[in-house]
Amino acid sequence: MSLLAPEDEMTLSYPGWALDKEEAEKLFIEYSSTSASDCFNRKIIAMKNKERLYQGDRSHPDIVALDSTVFTYNGWEQDKEECEQRHTGDCILLHMGTYGFQDLFAKMKRKQKLHCDRRSVEGLRELDAGHFTYPGWEADRQQAEKFYIDYSTDSRDDCFYHKLRAMQHKQKLHEGDRSHPEIMALDATLFTYKGWEADKEEAIRRHTGDCMTFNLGHSGFESHFQKMKKKQKMHVDRASLPGLQELDNTVFTFPGWEVDRAVCEKYFVEYSTSSTADCFHRKFVAMKNKQRLYMGDRSHPDIRALDGTAFSYDGWEDDKKEAEKRLTGDCILLHMGSLGFNDIFSKMKKKQALHVDRSSIQCLRDLDNLVPSASSASLAQQGQEGQEEQQPAEEVQQTEATSPVVASSVPAVTTASISQPVEQAEATKEATAATTATNSAIPEPQECSIAKATRENKCVVCLENQPSHAYIPCGHLCVCGDCVARYDSTGDCCPLCRERSYCVTKIYC
């Protein structure tokens, strides 16, 4: 299906459109799906939004709403610029499009409310009414206000309220009150495995909010508490655990099986559930796949599909090796198993289609239709890279005369065609200077956010920390622990591909 309705057709002319087109093609390979809200389609929409703004058209509903809202808090100008950048795609991939725009626009309105009408916010009134005396409560209060701006929703189960309740829990413990049901359950459970003391301290930190944002709230505490009970069970009665019993009864001989088995046991503690698709079972299946390949057995359906598909694009051999690694578990956790295999196998087929028959892909034809004609593209590229100084006519004439190669391949240049009136040369120079000044006033397009995040292995939200959490089932490892709660609590979907997720899990590489 075409992305461009007849009334929505346009030709790109803004500075930097060629770089945006390259990024769109990368997004097609990495993230395109059948969804109209995937990253590729969001980039196409952002490019069209940028062209409209470049032409002076500010009639888009998002821009109209932004222009018509009055802000007075400190720093609103920078936030407004960031809103427009999200609208036009000049931002990290996570923030691109209407979803990212609306997220920041809502934050701006919450900042304004905090600035001029704090008492109208129920959660902030509750925060102000709290009587806190424990050491460090002022810093916790500041963090709670930040959570109100960044994460607040209509739910009392968002990060702001998690932090507020954690502060109340910390105050009770400071006063010696351990009557909270979570603390009573923790105190009443006997642990004897190695390291249980440190785990108990971590459980209390989650209860009081002295932890990563992702681990705030009852779910963070309960998740850790269940892991402690699984560790205790493994310590005293391993044979009673069905998953581990099957692992112990399976014979492996491939090199490094002992290390894989230890990792599998760790996944049992961290991730095992009643589902056979959890990380523990995926690792166990990957170990069995590796054993089959070690024995020379390539009959697995995924391997047969890989072996039976012809690839010829540059780098397909490395991609094929990576596909096998995902099937055998020699990869980061989020890529492990058939899900990760199918993800890269699909990318390989897209790369091949792009390599041999680009015109067969409708969405890429739509992208190409946005591209100017050859002459316009040449002018746009000149505008993007800056006008180059023209050679003096005398220098051109001298080059023509002294270069036999040029003289034999380029038609002769007459004196009349070289010499220009002084007025025309001056006009050309002034026009060039004006074009250069105009282009210099337009911000340079940012580097491809996908390429940067991939190369530097950074969280796509803050671009500072290493990503540690992945969305399931799409498997994208894209956010750090400090940033993940915001999208887990407000979107229920992966911030990269926008596919719906049923959980977010920490990855241990």
mmCIF file of N, CA and C in Angstrom, residues 367-429:
data_model
loop_
_atom_site.group_PDB
_atom_site.id
_atom_site.type_symbol
_atom_site.label_atom_id
_atom_site.label_comp_id
_atom_site.label_asym_id
_atom_site.label_seq_id
_atom_site.Cartn_x
_atom_site.Cartn_y
_atom_site.Cartn_z
ATOM 1 N N LEU A 367 9.164 6.615 -1.243
ATOM 2 C CA LEU A 367 10.270 7.453 -0.776
ATOM 3 C C LEU A 367 10.968 8.110 -1.964
ATOM 4 N N ASP A 368 11.227 7.336 -3.012
ATOM 5 C CA ASP A 368 11.893 7.882 -4.190
ATOM 6 C C ASP A 368 11.056 8.962 -4.869
ATOM 7 N N ASN A 369 9.729 8.849 -4.756
ATOM 8 C CA ASN A 369 8.862 9.851 -5.374
ATOM 9 C C ASN A 369 8.945 11.204 -4.680
ATOM 10 N N LEU A 370 9.465 11.215 -3.441
ATOM 11 C CA LEU A 370 9.650 12.482 -2.743
ATOM 12 C C LEU A 370 10.914 13.205 -3.180
ATOM 13 N N VAL A 371 11.788 12.480 -3.885
ATOM 14 C CA VAL A 371 13.094 13.012 -4.247
ATOM 15 C C VAL A 371 12.962 13.928 -5.450
ATOM 16 N N PRO A 372 13.656 15.070 -5.425
ATOM 17 C CA PRO A 372 13.596 15.971 -6.573
ATOM 18 C C PRO A 372 14.194 15.334 -7.819
ATOM 19 N N SER A 373 13.967 15.977 -8.963
ATOM 20 C CA SER A 373 14.566 15.533 -10.210
ATOM 21 C C SER A 373 16.068 15.698 -10.139
ATOM 22 N N ALA A 374 16.755 15.182 -11.164
ATOM 23 C CA ALA A 374 18.220 15.183 -11.140
ATOM 24 C C ALA A 374 18.779 16.592 -11.021
ATOM 25 N N SER A 375 18.239 17.552 -11.780
ATOM 26 C CA SER A 375 18.759 18.912 -11.723
ATOM 27 C C SER A 375 18.482 19.556 -10.371
ATOM 28 N N SER A 376 17.246 19.340 -9.845
ATOM 29 C CA SER A 376 16.917 19.893 -8.530
ATOM 30 C C SER A 376 17.742 19.250 -7.437
ATOM 31 N N ALA A 377 17.974 17.938 -7.569
ATOM 32 C CA ALA A 377 18.783 17.243 -6.568
ATOM 33 C C ALA A 377 20.187 17.801 -6.531
ATOM 34 N N SER A 378 20.734 18.137 -7.702
ATOM 35 C CA SER A 378 22.076 18.704 -7.756
ATOM 36 C C SER A 378 22.131 20.035 -7.043
ATOM 37 N N LEU A 379 21.100 20.883 -7.260
ATOM 38 C CA LEU A 379 21.065 22.171 -6.578
ATOM 39 C C LEU A 379 20.906 22.007 -5.083
ATOM 40 N N ALA A 380 20.065 21.049 -4.657
ATOM 41 C CA ALA A 380 19.867 20.820 -3.224
ATOM 42 C C ALA A 380 21.142 20.360 -2.560
ATOM 43 N N GLN A 381 21.899 19.505 -3.262
ATOM 44 C CA GLN A 381 23.155 19.024 -2.697
ATOM 45 C C GLN A 381 24.145 20.165 -2.560
ATOM 46 N N GLN A 382 24.132 21.077 -3.551
ATOM 47 C CA GLN A 382 25.011 22.231 -3.443
ATOM 48 C C GLN A 382 24.619 23.082 -2.242
ATOM 49 N N GLY A 383 23.309 23.245 -2.038
ATOM 50 C CA GLY A 383 22.865 24.039 -0.897
ATOM 51 C C GLY A 383 23.222 23.399 0.413
ATOM 52 N N GLN A 384 23.200 22.050 0.438
ATOM 53 C CA GLN A 384 23.505 21.320 1.672
ATOM 54 C C GLN A 384 24.978 21.396 2.009
ATOM 55 N N GLU A 385 25.822 21.257 1.025
ATOM 56 C CA GLU A 385 27.261 21.197 1.273
ATOM 57 C C GLU A 385 27.903 22.578 1.230
ATOM 58 N N GLY A 386 27.133 23.607 0.767
ATOM 59 C CA GLY A 386 27.695 24.947 0.647
ATOM 60 C C GLY A 386 28.201 25.195 -0.757
ATOM 61 N N GLN A 387 28.103 26.413 -1.208
ATOM 62 C CA GLN A 387 28.567 26.744 -2.542
ATOM 63 C C GLN A 387 30.091 26.693 -2.584
ATOM 64 N N GLU A 388 30.626 26.002 -3.573
ATOM 65 C CA GLU A 388 32.068 25.950 -3.761
ATOM 66 C C GLU A 388 32.498 27.149 -4.603
ATOM 67 N N GLU A 389 33.692 27.630 -4.331
ATOM 68 C CA GLU A 389 34.193 28.755 -5.107
ATOM 69 C C GLU A 389 34.436 28.337 -6.544
ATOM 70 N N GLN A 390 34.009 29.180 -7.461
ATOM 71 C CA GLN A 390 34.208 28.886 -8.864
ATOM 72 C C GLN A 390 35.637 29.221 -9.255
ATOM 73 N N GLN A 391 36.200 28.428 -10.179
ATOM 74 C CA GLN A 391 37.529 28.711 -10.675
ATOM 75 C C GLN A 391 37.490 29.958 -11.551
ATOM 76 N N PRO A 392 38.497 30.785 -11.478
ATOM 77 C CA PRO A 392 38.571 31.928 -12.391
ATOM 78 C C PRO A 392 38.599 31.452 -13.832
ATOM 79 N N ALA A 393 38.065 32.279 -14.711
ATOM 80 C CA ALA A 393 38.003 31.892 -16.113
ATOM 81 C C ALA A 393 39.386 31.665 -16.691
ATOM 82 N N GLU A 394 40.361 32.502 -16.249
ATOM 83 C CA GLU A 394 41.710 32.339 -16.790
ATOM 84 C C GLU A 394 42.283 30.994 -16.401
ATOM 85 N N GLU A 395 42.012 30.541 -15.147
ATOM 86 C CA GLU A 395 42.527 29.249 -14.682
ATOM 87 C C GLU A 395 41.912 28.107 -15.454
ATOM 88 N N VAL A 396 40.595 28.219 -15.728
ATOM 89 C CA VAL A 396 39.936 27.192 -16.527
ATOM 90 C C VAL A 396 40.541 27.115 -17.912
ATOM 91 N N GLN A 397 40.786 28.318 -18.495
ATOM 92 C CA GLN A 397 41.341 28.340 -19.838
ATOM 93 C C GLN A 397 42.729 27.728 -19.859
ATOM 94 N N GLN A 398 43.552 28.030 -18.812
ATOM 95 C CA GLN A 398 44.896 27.487 -18.744
ATOM 96 C C GLN A 398 44.872 25.986 -18.587
ATOM 97 N N THR A 399 43.912 25.470 -17.772
ATOM 98 C CA THR A 399 43.791 24.029 -17.588
ATOM 99 C C THR A 399 43.413 23.339 -18.881
ATOM 100 N N GLU A 400 42.495 23.951 -19.630
ATOM 101 C CA GLU A 400 42.079 23.376 -20.903
ATOM 102 C C GLU A 400 43.249 23.284 -21.868
ATOM 103 N N ALA A 401 44.104 24.302 -21.814
ATOM 104 C CA ALA A 401 45.204 24.351 -22.772
ATOM 105 C C ALA A 401 46.320 23.390 -22.433
ATOM 106 N N THR A 402 46.558 23.116 -21.130
ATOM 107 C CA THR A 402 47.703 22.311 -20.725
ATOM 108 C C THR A 402 47.374 20.867 -20.454
ATOM 109 N N SER A 403 46.108 20.486 -20.397
ATOM 110 C CA SER A 403 45.736 19.107 -20.091
ATOM 111 C C SER A 403 45.292 18.392 -21.359
ATOM 112 N N PRO A 404 46.106 17.448 -21.868
ATOM 113 C CA PRO A 404 45.726 16.743 -23.096
ATOM 114 C C PRO A 404 44.506 15.873 -22.897
ATOM 115 N N VAL A 405 44.312 15.319 -21.687
ATOM 116 C CA VAL A 405 43.167 14.456 -21.453
ATOM 117 C C VAL A 405 41.876 15.246 -21.546
ATOM 118 N N VAL A 406 41.861 16.421 -20.871
ATOM 119 C CA VAL A 406 40.672 17.263 -20.912
ATOM 120 C C VAL A 406 40.422 17.777 -22.313
ATOM 121 N N ALA A 407 41.512 18.174 -22.963
ATOM 122 C CA ALA A 407 41.355 18.737 -24.296
ATOM 123 C C ALA A 407 40.771 17.735 -25.274
ATOM 124 N N SER A 408 41.078 16.455 -25.074
ATOM 125 C CA SER A 408 40.591 15.443 -26.001
ATOM 126 C C SER A 408 39.193 14.976 -25.685
ATOM 127 N N SER A 409 38.724 15.203 -24.453
ATOM 128 C CA SER A 409 37.434 14.660 -24.055
ATOM 129 C C SER A 409 36.354 15.704 -23.854
ATOM 130 N N VAL A 410 36.730 16.989 -23.771
ATOM 131 C CA VAL A 410 35.768 18.050 -23.524
ATOM 132 C C VAL A 410 35.779 18.993 -24.711
ATOM 133 N N PRO A 411 34.612 19.415 -25.191
ATOM 134 C CA PRO A 411 34.590 20.349 -26.316
ATOM 135 C C PRO A 411 35.390 21.606 -26.011
ATOM 136 N N ALA A 412 35.985 22.179 -27.068
ATOM 137 C CA ALA A 412 36.812 23.376 -26.893
ATOM 138 C C ALA A 412 35.984 24.519 -26.342
ATOM 139 N N VAL A 413 36.623 25.322 -25.450
ATOM 140 C CA VAL A 413 35.965 26.472 -24.845
ATOM 141 C C VAL A 413 36.462 27.730 -25.530
ATOM 142 N N THR A 414 35.551 28.498 -26.091
ATOM 143 C CA THR A 414 35.944 29.702 -26.809
ATOM 144 C C THR A 414 36.192 30.842 -25.857
ATOM 145 N N THR A 415 36.925 31.828 -26.336
ATOM 146 C CA THR A 415 37.214 33.004 -25.512
ATOM 147 C C THR A 415 35.943 33.742 -25.141
ATOM 148 N N ALA A 416 35.008 33.743 -26.073
ATOM 149 C CA ALA A 416 33.752 34.457 -25.811
ATOM 150 C C ALA A 416 32.945 33.808 -24.705
ATOM 151 N N SER A 417 33.009 32.453 -24.651
ATOM 152 C CA SER A 417 32.237 31.760 -23.617
ATOM 153 C C SER A 417 32.871 31.852 -22.251
ATOM 154 N N ILE A 418 34.193 32.153 -22.204
ATOM 155 C CA ILE A 418 34.881 32.238 -20.915
ATOM 156 C C ILE A 418 34.770 33.631 -20.324
ATOM 157 N N SER A 419 35.012 34.638 -21.129
ATOM 158 C CA SER A 419 35.012 36.008 -20.616
ATOM 159 C C SER A 419 33.591 36.466 -20.344
ATOM 160 N N GLN A 420 33.371 36.942 -19.150
ATOM 161 C CA GLN A 420 32.064 37.442 -18.740
ATOM 162 C C GLN A 420 32.179 38.919 -18.410
ATOM 163 N N PRO A 421 31.093 39.650 -18.575
ATOM 164 C CA PRO A 421 31.112 41.044 -18.124
ATOM 165 C C PRO A 421 31.338 41.104 -16.622
ATOM 166 N N VAL A 422 31.971 42.153 -16.186
ATOM 167 C CA VAL A 422 32.281 42.300 -14.753
ATOM 168 C C VAL A 422 31.006 42.345 -13.923
ATOM 169 N N GLU A 423 29.979 42.966 -14.449
ATOM 170 C CA GLU A 423 28.733 43.072 -13.693
ATOM 171 C C GLU A 423 28.122 41.695 -13.437
ATOM 172 N N GLN A 424 28.161 40.802 -14.427
ATOM 173 C CA GLN A 424 27.591 39.452 -14.260
ATOM 174 C C GLN A 424 28.359 38.652 -13.229
ATOM 175 N N ALA A 425 29.694 38.800 -13.242
ATOM 176 C CA ALA A 425 30.527 38.081 -12.264
ATOM 177 C C ALA A 425 30.218 38.555 -10.848
ATOM 178 N N GLU A 426 30.061 39.882 -10.702
ATOM 179 C CA GLU A 426 29.742 40.413 -9.379
ATOM 180 C C GLU A 426 28.373 39.941 -8.898
ATOM 181 N N ALA A 427 27.397 39.903 -9.810
ATOM 182 C CA ALA A 427 26.057 39.437 -9.444
ATOM 183 C C ALA A 427 26.084 37.984 -9.013
ATOM 184 N N THR A 428 26.851 37.169 -9.741
ATOM 185 C CA THR A 428 26.977 35.749 -9.377
ATOM 186 C C THR A 428 27.595 35.594 -7.998
ATOM 187 N N LYS A 429 28.616 36.408 -7.729
ATOM 188 C CA LYS A 429 29.292 36.343 -6.423
ATOM 189 C C LYS A 429 28.344 36.716 -5.294
#
